[in-house]
Short mmCIF file of C-alpha atoms and ligand atoms in Angstrom, two decimals:
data_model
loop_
_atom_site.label_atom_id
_atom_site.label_comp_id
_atom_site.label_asym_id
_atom_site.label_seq_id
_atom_site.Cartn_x
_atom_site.Cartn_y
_atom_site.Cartn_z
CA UNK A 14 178.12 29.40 -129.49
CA UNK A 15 174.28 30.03 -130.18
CA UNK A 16 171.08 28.32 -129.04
CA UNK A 17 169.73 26.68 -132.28
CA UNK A 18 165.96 25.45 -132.81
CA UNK A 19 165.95 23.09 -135.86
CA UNK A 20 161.76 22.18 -136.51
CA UNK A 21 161.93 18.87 -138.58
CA UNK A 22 164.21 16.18 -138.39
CA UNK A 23 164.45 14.96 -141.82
CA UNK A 24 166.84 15.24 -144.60
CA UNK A 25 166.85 18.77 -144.51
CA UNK A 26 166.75 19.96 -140.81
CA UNK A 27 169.24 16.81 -139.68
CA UNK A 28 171.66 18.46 -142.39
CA UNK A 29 171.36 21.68 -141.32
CA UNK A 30 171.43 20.48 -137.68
CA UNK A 31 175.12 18.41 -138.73
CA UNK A 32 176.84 22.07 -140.46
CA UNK A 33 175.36 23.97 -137.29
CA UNK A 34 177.54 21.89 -134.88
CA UNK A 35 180.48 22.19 -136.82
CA UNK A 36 180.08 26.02 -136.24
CA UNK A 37 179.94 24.84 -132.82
CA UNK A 38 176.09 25.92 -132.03
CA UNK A 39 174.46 24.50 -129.56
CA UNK A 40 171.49 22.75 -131.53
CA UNK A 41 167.75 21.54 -130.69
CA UNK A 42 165.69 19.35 -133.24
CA UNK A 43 161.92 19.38 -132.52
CA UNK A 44 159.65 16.77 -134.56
CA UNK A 45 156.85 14.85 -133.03
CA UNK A 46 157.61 11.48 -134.94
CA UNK A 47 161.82 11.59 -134.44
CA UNK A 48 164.15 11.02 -137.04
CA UNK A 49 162.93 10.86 -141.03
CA UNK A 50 159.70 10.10 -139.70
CA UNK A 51 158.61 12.50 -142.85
CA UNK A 52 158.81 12.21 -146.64
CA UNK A 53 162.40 11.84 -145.63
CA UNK A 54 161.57 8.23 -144.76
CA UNK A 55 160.36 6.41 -147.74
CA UNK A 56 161.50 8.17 -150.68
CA UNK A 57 163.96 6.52 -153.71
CA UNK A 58 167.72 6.90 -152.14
CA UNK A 59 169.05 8.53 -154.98
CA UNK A 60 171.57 11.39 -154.77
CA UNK A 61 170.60 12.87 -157.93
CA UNK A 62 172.91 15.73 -159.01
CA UNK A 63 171.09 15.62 -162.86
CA UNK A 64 168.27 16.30 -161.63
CA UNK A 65 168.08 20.11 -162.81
CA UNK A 66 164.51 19.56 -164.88
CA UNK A 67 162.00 20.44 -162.58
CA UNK A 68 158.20 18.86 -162.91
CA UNK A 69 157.06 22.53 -163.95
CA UNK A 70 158.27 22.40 -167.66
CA UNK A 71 157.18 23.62 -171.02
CA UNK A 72 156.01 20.15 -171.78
CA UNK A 73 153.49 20.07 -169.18
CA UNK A 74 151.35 22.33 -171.28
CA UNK A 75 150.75 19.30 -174.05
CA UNK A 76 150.71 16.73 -171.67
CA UNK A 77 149.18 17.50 -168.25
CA UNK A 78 145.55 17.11 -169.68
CA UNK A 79 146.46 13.47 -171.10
CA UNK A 80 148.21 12.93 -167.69
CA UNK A 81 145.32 14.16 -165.64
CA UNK A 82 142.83 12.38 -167.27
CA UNK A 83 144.65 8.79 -167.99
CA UNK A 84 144.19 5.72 -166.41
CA UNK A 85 147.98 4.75 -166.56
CA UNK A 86 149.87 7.98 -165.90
CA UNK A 87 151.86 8.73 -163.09
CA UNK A 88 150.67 12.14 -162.49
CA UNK A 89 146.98 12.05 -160.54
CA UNK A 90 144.91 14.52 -159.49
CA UNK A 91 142.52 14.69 -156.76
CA UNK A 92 139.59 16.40 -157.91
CA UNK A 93 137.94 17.07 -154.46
CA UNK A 94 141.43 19.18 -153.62
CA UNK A 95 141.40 21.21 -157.42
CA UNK A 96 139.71 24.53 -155.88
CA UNK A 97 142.76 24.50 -152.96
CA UNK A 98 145.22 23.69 -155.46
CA UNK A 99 143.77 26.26 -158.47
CA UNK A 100 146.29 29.02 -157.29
CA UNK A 101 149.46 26.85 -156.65
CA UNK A 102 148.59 25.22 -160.31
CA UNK A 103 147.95 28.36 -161.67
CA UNK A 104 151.42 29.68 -160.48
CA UNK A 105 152.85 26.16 -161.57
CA UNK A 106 151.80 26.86 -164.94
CA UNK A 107 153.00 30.19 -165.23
CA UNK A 108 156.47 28.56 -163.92
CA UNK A 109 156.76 26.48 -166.98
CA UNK A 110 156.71 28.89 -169.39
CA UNK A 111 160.26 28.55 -171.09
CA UNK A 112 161.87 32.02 -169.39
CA UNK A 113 160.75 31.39 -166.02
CA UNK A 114 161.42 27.22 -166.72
CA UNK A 115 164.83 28.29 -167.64
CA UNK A 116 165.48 30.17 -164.80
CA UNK A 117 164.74 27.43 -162.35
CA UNK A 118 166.64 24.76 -164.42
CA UNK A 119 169.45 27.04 -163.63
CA UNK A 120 169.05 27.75 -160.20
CA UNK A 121 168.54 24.21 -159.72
CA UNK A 122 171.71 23.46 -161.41
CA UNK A 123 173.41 25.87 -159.16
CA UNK A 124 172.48 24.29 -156.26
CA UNK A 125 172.88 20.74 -157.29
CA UNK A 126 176.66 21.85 -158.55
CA UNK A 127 177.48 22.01 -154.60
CA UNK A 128 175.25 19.54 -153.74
CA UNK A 129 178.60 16.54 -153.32
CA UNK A 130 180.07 19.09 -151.47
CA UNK A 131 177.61 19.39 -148.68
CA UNK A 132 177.73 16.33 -148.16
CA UNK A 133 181.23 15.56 -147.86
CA UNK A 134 181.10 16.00 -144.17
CA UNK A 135 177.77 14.20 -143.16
CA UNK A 136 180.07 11.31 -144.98
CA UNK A 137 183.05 11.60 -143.21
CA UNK A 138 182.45 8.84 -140.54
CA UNK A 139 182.64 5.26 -141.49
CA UNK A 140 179.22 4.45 -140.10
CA UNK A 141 177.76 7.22 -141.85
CA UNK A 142 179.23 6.07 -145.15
CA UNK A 143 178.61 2.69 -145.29
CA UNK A 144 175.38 3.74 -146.63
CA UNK A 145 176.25 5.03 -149.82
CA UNK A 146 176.36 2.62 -151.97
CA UNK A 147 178.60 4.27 -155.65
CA UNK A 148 176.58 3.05 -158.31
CA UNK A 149 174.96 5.63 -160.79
CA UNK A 150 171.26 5.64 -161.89
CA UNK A 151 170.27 4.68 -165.40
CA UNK A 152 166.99 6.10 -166.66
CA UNK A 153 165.17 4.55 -168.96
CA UNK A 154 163.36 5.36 -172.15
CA UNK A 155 160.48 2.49 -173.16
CA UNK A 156 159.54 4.38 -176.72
CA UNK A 157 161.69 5.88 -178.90
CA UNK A 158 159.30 9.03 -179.22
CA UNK A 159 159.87 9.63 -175.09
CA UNK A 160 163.27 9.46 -175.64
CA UNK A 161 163.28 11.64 -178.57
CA UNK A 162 160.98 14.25 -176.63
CA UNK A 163 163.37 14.14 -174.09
CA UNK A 164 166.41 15.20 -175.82
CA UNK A 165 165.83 18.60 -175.66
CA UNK A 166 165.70 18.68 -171.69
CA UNK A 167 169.32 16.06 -171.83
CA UNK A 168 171.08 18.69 -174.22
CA UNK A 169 170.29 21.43 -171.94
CA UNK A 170 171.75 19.21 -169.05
CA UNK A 171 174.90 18.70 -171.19
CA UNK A 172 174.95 21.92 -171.63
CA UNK A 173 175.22 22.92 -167.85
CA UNK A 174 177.60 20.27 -167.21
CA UNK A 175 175.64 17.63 -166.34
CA UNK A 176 177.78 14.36 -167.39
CA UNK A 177 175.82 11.05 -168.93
CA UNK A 178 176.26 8.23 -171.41
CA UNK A 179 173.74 7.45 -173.64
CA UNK A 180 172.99 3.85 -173.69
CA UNK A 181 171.44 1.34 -176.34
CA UNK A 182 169.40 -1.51 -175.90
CA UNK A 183 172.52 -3.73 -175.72
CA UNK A 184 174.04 -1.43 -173.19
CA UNK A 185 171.17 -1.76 -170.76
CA UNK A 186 170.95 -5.27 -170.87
CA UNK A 187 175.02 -5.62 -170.15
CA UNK A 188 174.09 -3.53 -167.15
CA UNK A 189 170.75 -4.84 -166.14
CA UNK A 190 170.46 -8.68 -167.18
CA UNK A 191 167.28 -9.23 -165.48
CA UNK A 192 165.23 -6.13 -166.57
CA UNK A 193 162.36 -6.88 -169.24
CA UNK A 194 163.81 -6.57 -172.85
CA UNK A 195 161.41 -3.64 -173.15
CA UNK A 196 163.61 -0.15 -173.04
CA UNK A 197 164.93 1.08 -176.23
CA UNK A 198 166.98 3.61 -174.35
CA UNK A 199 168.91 4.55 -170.95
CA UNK A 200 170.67 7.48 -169.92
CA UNK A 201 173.41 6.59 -167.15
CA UNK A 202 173.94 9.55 -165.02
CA UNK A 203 177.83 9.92 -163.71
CA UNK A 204 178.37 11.13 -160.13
CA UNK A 205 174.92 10.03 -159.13
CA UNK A 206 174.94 7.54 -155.90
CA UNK A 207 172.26 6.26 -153.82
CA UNK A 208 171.90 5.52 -150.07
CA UNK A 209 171.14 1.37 -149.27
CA UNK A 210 168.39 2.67 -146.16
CA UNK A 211 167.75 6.64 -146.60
CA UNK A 212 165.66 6.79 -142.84
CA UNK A 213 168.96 4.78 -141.50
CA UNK A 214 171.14 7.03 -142.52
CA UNK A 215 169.85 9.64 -140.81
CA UNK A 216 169.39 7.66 -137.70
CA UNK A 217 172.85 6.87 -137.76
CA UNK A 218 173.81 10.31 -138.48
CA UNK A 219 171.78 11.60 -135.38
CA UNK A 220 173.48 8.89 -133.71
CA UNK A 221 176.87 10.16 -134.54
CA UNK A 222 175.66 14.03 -133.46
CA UNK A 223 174.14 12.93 -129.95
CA UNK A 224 177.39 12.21 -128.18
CA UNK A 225 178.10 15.74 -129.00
CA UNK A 226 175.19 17.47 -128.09
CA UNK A 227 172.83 17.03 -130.71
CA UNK A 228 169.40 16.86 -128.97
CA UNK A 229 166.08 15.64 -129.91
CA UNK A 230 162.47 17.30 -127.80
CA UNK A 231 159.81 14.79 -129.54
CA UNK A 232 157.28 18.07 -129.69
CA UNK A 233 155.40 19.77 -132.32
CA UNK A 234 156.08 23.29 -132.57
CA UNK A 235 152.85 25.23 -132.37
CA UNK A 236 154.13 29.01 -133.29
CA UNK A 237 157.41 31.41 -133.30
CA UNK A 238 157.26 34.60 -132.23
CA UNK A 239 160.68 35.92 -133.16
CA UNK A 240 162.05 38.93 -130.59
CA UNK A 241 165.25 41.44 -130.83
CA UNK A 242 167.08 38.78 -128.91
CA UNK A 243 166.00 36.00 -130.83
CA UNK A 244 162.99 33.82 -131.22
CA UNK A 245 160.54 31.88 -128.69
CA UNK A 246 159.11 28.61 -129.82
CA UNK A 247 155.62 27.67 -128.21
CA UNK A 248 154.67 24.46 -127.92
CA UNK A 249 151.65 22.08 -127.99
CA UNK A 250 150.62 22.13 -125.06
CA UNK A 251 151.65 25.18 -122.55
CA UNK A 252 155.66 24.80 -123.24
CA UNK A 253 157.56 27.50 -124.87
CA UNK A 254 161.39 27.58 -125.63
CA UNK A 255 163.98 30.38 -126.27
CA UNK A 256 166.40 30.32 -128.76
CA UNK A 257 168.98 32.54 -130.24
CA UNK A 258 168.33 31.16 -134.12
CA UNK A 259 165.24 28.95 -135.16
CA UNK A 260 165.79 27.54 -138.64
CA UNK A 261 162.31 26.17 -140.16
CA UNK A 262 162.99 22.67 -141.59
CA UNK A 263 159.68 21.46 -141.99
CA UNK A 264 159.31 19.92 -145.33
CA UNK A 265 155.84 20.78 -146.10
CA UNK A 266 154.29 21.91 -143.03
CA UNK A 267 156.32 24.77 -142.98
CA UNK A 268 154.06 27.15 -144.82
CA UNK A 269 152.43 28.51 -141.28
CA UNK A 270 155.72 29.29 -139.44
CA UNK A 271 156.82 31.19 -142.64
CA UNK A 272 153.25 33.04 -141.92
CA UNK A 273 153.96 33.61 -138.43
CA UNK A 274 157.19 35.22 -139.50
CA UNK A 275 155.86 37.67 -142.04
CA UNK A 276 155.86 35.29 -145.51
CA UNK A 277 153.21 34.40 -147.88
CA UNK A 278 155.00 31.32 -149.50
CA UNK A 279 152.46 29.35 -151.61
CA UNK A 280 153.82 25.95 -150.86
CA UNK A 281 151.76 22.83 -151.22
CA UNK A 282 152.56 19.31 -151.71
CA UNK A 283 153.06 16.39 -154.70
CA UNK A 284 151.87 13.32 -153.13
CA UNK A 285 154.29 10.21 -153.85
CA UNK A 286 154.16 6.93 -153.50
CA UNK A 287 156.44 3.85 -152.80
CA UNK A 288 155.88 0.08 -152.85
CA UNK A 289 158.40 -2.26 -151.95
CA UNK A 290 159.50 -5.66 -152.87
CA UNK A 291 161.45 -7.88 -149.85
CA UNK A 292 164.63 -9.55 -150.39
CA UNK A 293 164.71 -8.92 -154.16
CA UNK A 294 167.38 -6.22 -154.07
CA UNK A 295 169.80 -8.63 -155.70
CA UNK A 296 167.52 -8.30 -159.12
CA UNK A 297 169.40 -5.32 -159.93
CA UNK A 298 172.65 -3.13 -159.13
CA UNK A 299 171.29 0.57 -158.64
CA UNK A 300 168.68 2.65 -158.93
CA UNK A 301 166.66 2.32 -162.65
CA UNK A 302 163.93 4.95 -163.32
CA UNK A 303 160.93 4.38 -165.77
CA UNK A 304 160.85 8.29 -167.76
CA UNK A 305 157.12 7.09 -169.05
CA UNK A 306 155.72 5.34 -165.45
CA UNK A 307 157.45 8.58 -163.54
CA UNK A 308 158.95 5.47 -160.73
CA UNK A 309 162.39 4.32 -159.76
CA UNK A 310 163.28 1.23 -158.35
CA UNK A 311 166.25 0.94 -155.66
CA UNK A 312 167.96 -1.85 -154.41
CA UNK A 313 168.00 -1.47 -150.49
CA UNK A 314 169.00 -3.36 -147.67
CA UNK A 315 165.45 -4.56 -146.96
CA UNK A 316 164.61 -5.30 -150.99
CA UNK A 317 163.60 -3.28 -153.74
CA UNK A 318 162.21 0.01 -153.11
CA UNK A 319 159.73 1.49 -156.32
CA UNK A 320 159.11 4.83 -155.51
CA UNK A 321 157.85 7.91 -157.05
CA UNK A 322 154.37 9.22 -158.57
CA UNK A 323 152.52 12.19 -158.25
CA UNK A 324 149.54 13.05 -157.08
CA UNK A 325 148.58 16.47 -156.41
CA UNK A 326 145.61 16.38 -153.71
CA UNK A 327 146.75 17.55 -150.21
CA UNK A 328 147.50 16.14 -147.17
CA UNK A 329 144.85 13.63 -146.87
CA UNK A 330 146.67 10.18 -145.41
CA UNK A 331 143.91 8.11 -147.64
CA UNK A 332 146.75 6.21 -150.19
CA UNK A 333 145.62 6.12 -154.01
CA UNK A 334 144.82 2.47 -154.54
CA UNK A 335 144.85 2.84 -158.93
CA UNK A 336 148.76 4.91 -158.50
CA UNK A 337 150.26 1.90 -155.69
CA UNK A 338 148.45 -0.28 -158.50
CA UNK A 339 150.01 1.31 -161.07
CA UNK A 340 153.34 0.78 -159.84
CA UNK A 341 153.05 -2.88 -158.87
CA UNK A 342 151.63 -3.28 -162.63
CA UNK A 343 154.72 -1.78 -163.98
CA UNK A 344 157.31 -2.85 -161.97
CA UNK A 345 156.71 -6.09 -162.72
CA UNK A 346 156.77 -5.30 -165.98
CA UNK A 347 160.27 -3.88 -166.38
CA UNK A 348 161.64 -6.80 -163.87
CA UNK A 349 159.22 -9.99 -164.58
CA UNK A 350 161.18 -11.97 -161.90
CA UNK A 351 159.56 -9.40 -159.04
CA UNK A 352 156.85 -11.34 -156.94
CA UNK A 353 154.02 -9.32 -154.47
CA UNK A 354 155.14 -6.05 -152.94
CA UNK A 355 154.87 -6.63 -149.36
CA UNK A 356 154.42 -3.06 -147.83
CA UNK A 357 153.59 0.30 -149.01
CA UNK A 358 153.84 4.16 -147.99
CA UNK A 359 152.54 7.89 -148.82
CA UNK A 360 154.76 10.75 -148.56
CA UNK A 361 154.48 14.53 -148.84
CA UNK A 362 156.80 16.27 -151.11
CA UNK A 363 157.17 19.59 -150.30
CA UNK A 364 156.69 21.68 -153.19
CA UNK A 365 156.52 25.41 -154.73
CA UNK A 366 155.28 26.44 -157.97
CA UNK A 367 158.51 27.24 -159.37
CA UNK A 368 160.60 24.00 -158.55
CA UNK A 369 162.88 25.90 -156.24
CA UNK A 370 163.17 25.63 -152.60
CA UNK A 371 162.51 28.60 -150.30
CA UNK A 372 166.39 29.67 -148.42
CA UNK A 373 167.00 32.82 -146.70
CA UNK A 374 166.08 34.75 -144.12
CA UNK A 375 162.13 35.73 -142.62
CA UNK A 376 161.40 38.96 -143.27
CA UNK A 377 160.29 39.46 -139.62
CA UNK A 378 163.70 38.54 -137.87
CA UNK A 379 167.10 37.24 -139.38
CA UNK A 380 167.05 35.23 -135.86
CA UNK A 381 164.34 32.66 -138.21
CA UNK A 382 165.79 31.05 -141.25
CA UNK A 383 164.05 29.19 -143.60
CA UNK A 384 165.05 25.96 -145.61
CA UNK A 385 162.01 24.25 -147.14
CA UNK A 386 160.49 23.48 -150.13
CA UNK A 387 163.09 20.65 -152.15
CA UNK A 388 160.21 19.00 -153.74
CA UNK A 389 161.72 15.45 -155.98
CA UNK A 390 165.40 16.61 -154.47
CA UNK A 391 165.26 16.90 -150.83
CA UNK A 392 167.63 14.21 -149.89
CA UNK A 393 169.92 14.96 -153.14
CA UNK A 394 170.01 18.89 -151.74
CA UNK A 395 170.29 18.35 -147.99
CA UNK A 396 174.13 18.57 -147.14
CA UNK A 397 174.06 22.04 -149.18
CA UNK A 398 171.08 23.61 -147.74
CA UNK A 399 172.65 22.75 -144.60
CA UNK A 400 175.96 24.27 -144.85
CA UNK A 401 173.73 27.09 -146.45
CA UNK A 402 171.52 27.46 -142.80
CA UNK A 403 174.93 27.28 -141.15
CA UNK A 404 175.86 30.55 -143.56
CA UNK A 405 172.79 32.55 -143.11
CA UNK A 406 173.04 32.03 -138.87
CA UNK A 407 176.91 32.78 -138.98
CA UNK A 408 176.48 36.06 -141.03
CA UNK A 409 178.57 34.36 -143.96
CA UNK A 410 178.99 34.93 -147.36
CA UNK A 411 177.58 31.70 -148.66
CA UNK A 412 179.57 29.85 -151.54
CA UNK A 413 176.20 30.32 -153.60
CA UNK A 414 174.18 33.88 -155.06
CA UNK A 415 170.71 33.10 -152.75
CA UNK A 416 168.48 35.65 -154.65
CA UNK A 417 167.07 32.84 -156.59
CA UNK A 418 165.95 31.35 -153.37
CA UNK A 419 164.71 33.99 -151.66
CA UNK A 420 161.51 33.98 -149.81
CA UNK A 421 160.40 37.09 -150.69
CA UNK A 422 160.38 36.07 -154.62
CA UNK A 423 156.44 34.88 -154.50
C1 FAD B 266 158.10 8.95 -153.50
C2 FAD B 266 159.23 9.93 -153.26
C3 FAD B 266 160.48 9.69 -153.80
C4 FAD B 266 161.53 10.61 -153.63
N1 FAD B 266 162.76 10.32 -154.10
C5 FAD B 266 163.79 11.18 -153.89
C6 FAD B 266 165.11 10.86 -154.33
O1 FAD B 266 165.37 9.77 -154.85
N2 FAD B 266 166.09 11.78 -154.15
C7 FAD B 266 165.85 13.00 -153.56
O2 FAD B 266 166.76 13.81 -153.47
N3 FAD B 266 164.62 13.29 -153.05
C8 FAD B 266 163.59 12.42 -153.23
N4 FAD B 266 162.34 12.71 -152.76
C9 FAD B 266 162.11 14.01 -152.09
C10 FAD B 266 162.60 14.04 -150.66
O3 FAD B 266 162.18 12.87 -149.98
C11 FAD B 266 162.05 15.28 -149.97
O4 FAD B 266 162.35 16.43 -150.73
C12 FAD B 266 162.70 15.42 -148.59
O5 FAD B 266 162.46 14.27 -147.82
C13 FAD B 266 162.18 16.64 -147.87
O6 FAD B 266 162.86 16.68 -146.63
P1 FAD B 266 162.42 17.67 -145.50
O7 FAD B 266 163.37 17.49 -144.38
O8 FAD B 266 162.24 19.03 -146.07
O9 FAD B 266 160.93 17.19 -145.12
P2 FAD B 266 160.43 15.93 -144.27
O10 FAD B 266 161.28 14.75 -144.45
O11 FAD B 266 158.98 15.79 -144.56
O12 FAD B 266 160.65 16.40 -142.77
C14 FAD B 266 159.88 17.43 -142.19
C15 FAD B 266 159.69 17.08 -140.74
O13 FAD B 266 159.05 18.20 -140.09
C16 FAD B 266 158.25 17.69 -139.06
N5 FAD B 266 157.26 18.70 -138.70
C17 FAD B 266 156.23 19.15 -139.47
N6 FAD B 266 155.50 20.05 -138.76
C18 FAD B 266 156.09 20.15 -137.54
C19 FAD B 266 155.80 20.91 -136.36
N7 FAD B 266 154.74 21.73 -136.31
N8 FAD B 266 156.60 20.79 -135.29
C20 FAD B 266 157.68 19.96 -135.33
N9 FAD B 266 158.01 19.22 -136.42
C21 FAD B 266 157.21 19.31 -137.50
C22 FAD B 266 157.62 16.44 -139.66
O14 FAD B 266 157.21 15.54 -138.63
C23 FAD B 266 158.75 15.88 -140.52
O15 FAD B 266 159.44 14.84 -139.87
C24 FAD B 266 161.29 11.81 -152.89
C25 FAD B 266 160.04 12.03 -152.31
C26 FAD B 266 159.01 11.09 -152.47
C27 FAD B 266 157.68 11.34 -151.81
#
């Protein structure tokens, strides 16, 4: 049994936090806010195993200028943040040439193969599940020219194994009565899932971990200095904290304990966005994406959740009026019945240039693991990066090749 530091307690450090104990570790979450206080808290629910087609793809290169510079596109920039941005965007774009895109689709498939699998035991309790709800996600297509430009990116999912159904107009309408009669496509994805309250679910998962021994210190980890033994973890404030592991876990803050620890990762953030809609969860049956608006609504147990955007412009908390317009305007037009959202929320994706996330050891100690960086897939990803943490600390072979993942890659 080890001493275990997990820093972050959302999707990714409660998952890693759930395989550590069943290694029998002794484990420690530290985050200032508690449980999915992060962009674990408001993001779309959906476990999204297709999701292999990261944002950094060769069609950015004909449509990020019309995208950066339109009034109705999903994808903002904030112009004030472009000279701290230029070298992430530069590497972004170098990331979405075809060889390099196609190695990340891949990787990203690799990952997303186990990704069921991790979770199987963060499911296993009855309270835990009763927030799945088994109903796949349908994507939608408004133009037949999206759809067609699309079919390149859906034969290469096919082609890794990725199972759909293509759907017709009549087909979306048998699914989705009330939505507007305005898609000429839909692409149902099989296997996909979403949670009914992602932020309760890991409540209720910490919950399930704290009778046995699962611990929460509501303190932001200032720096780690990792030694032979293991690591010490200093405080704000004058605490410090030793530990025989520390596994970095947060989202996309995590960029200066990967300095401390002797890596340069050039991780920055895509801005997202959700608005939501009370009691109107009954509108539709699971989670519908707009390809062309870049949004998905949920159903959830508090109403509709329409979530997704983004905006590439730091960390400042100041919300984008024209994108939370945006997605009021839309969502209302693909279901006409929705009234006035009634709350919104801003959330930092944590994202590197090439679409991966960062797993593996610091190059300063193998007591400090790393497992950041899951950009649009964090909660879809989390039970396998955990069990993947539990690997690395345990000396494992893990059921994965890492080397795609690999911190020392940048
Ligand atoms: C609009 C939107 C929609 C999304 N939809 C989906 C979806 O449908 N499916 C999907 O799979 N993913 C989705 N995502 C992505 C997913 O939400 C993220 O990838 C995921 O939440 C990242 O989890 P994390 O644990 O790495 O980071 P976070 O949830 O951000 O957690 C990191 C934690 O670290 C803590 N922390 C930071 N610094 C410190 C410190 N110094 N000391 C202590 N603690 C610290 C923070 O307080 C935070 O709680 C979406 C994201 C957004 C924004």
């Amino acid at each position: 049994m080890k001493r275990v530091a997990v820093i972050g307690a959302g999707f990714i450090g409660m998952a890693s936090a759930a395989w550590l104990m069943r290694d029998g570790h002794r484990v420690t979450l530290f985050d200032p806010t508690g449980v999915a206080q992060g962009a674990s808290y408001g993001n779309a629910g959906t476990f999204a195993p297709y999701a292999c087609i990261p944002v950094n793809n060769p069609s950015v290169f004909g449509s990020l200028p019309r995208f950066l510079l339109s009034s109705d596109s999903p994808l903002r920039l904030r112009w004030g943040y472009l000279p701290m941005l230029a070298p992430w965007l530069a590497r972004f774009l170098r990331n979405s040439l075809p060889q390099r895109y196609e190695h990340s689709v891949r990787a990203l498939a690799a990952l997303l193969g186990q990704a069921q699998a991790g979770y199987e035991p963060l499911l296993a309790a009855p309270a835990l599940a009763q927030f799945v709800r088994p109903r796949e996600c349908l994507y939608l297509y408004s133009s037949a020219a999206s759809f067609q430009a699309a079919e390149p990116s859906l034969a290469l999912r096919r082609a890794l194994g990725v199972p759909f159904d293509v759907l017709d107009t009549a087909g979306i309408r048998q699914l989705e009565p009330n939505l507007a009669p305005i898609f000429e496509r839909g692409v149902l994805f099989s296997g996909s899932w979403h949670f009914s309250n992602p932020s309760g679910f890991l409540q209720a998962l910490f919950e399930h971990l704290a009778p046995q021994g699962l611990t929460l210190e509501r303190q932001t980890v200032r720096a780690i200095s990792p030694n032979s033994a293991g690591a010490t973890l200093h405080l704000e404030g004058e605490g410090v904290r030793e530990f025989d592991h520390v596994v970095v876990a947060a989202g996309a803050r995590s960029a200066t304990f990967a300095k401390q620890c002797g890596n340069a990762v050039p991780l920055d953030t895509e801005r997202g966005y959700h608005i939501r809609y009370s009691g109107a969860a009954d509108l539709i049956s699971r989670p519908v994406g707009w390809a062309e608006r870049g949004f998905y609504m949920t159903p959830m147990q508090d109403g509709i959740r329409v979530a997704g955007t983004v905006e590439l412009g730091g960390f400042s908390p100041e919300h984008n009026r024209a994108l939370l317009n945006l997605l009021t305007v839309a969502s209302r037009c693909a279901l006409p019945n929705l009234q006035q959202p009634d709350s919104s929320w801003l959330g930092f994706r944590p994202t590197l240039p090439d679409g991966l996330p960062v797993l593996g050891h610091a190059r300063a100690s193998k007591h400090v693991v790393y497992a950041f960086g899951h950009q649009h897939l964090g909660l879809t990803l989390a039970g396998i990066s955990g069990r993947i943490v539990a690997d690395l600390i345990a000396g494992r072979p893990s059921a994965l090749e890492l080397t795609p993942y690999r911190p020392t890659r940048f």
